[in-house]
Coordinates of N, CA and C in Angstrom, one line a residue:
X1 N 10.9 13.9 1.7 CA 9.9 13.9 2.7 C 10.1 15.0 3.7
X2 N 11.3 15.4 4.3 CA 11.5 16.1 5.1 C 11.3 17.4 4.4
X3 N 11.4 17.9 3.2 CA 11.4 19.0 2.4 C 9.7 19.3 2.1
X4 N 8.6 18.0 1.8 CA 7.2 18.4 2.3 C 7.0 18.8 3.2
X5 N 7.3 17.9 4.4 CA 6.7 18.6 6.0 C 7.8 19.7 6.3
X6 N 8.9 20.4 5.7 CA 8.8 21.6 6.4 C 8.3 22.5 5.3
X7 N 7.5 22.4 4.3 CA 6.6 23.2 3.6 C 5.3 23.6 3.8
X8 N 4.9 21.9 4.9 CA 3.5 22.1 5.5 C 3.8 22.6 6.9
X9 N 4.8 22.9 7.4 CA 5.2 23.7 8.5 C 4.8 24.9 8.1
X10 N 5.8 25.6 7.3 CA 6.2 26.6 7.1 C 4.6 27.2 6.9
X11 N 3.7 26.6 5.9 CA 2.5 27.3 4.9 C 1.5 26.7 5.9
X12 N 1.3 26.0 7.0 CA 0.5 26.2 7.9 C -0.8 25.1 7.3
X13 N -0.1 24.2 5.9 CA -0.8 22.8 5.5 C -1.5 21.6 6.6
X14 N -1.7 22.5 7.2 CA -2.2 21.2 8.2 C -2.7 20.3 7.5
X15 N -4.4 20.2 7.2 CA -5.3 19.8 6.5 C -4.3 18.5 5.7
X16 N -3.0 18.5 4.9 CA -2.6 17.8 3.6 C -2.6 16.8 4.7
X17 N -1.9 16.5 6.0 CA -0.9 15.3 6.4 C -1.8 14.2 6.4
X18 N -3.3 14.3 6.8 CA -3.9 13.4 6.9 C -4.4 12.2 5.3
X19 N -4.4 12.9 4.5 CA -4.3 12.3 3.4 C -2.8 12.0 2.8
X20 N -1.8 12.4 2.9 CA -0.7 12.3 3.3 C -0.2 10.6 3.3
X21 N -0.2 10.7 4.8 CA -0.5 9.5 5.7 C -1.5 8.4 5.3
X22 N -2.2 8.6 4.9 CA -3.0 7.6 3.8 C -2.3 6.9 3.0
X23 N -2.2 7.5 1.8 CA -1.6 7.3 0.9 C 0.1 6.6 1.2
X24 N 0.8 6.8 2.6 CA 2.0 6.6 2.5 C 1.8 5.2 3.0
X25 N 0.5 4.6 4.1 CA -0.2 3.4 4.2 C -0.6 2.0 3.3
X26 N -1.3 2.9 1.8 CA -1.6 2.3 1.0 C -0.4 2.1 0.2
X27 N 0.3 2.7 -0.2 CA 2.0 2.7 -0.8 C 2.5 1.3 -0.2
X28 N 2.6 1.9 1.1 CA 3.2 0.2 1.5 C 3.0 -0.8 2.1
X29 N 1.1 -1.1 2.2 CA 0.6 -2.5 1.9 C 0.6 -2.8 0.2
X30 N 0.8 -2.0 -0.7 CA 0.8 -2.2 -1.7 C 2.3 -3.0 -2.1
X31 N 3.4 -2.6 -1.6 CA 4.6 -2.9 -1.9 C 4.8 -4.4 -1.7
X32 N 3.9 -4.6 -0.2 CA 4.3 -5.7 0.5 C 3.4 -6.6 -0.2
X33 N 2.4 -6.3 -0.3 CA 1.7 -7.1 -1.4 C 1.9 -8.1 -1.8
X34 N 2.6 -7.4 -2.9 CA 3.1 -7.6 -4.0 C 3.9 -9.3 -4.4
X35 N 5.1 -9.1 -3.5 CA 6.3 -10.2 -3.3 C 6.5 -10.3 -2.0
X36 N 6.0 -10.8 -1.5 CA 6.6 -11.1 0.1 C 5.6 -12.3 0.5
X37 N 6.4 -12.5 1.2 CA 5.8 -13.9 2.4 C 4.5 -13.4 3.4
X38 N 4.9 -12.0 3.5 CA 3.9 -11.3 4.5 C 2.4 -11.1 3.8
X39 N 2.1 -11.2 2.0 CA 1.1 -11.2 1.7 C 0.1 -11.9 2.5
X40 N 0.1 -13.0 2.6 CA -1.4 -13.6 2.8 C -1.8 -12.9 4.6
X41 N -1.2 -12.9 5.1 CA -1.5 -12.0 6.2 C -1.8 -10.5 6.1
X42 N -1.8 -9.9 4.6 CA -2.5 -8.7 4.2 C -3.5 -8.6 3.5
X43 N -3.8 -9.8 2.5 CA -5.3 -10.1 2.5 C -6.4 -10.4 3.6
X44 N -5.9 -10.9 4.9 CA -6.8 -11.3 6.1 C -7.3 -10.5 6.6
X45 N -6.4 -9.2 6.5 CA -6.6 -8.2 7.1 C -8.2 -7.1 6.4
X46 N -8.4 -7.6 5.2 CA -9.0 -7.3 4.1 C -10.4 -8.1 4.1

């Protein structure tokens, strides 16, 4: 992670972080999802 954002430093990627950040959101309501006690409180949200 640290080796993307100093890539999008460096190359002036602004534009990527916002989808980025997305995806790193969806990653991990996806995880939690999954197996956890925290699920049904992420369907509600839904």
């Amino acid at each position: 992670m640290k080796d993307l954002l100093a890539f999008l430093w460096k190359e002036k990627k602004w534009w990527l972080v916002p989808p980025l950040v997305v995806f790193v959101i969806f990653g991990v309501l996806l995880v939690l999802s999954t197996a956890s006690p925290v699920s049904p409180f992420i369907y509600m949200l839904f």
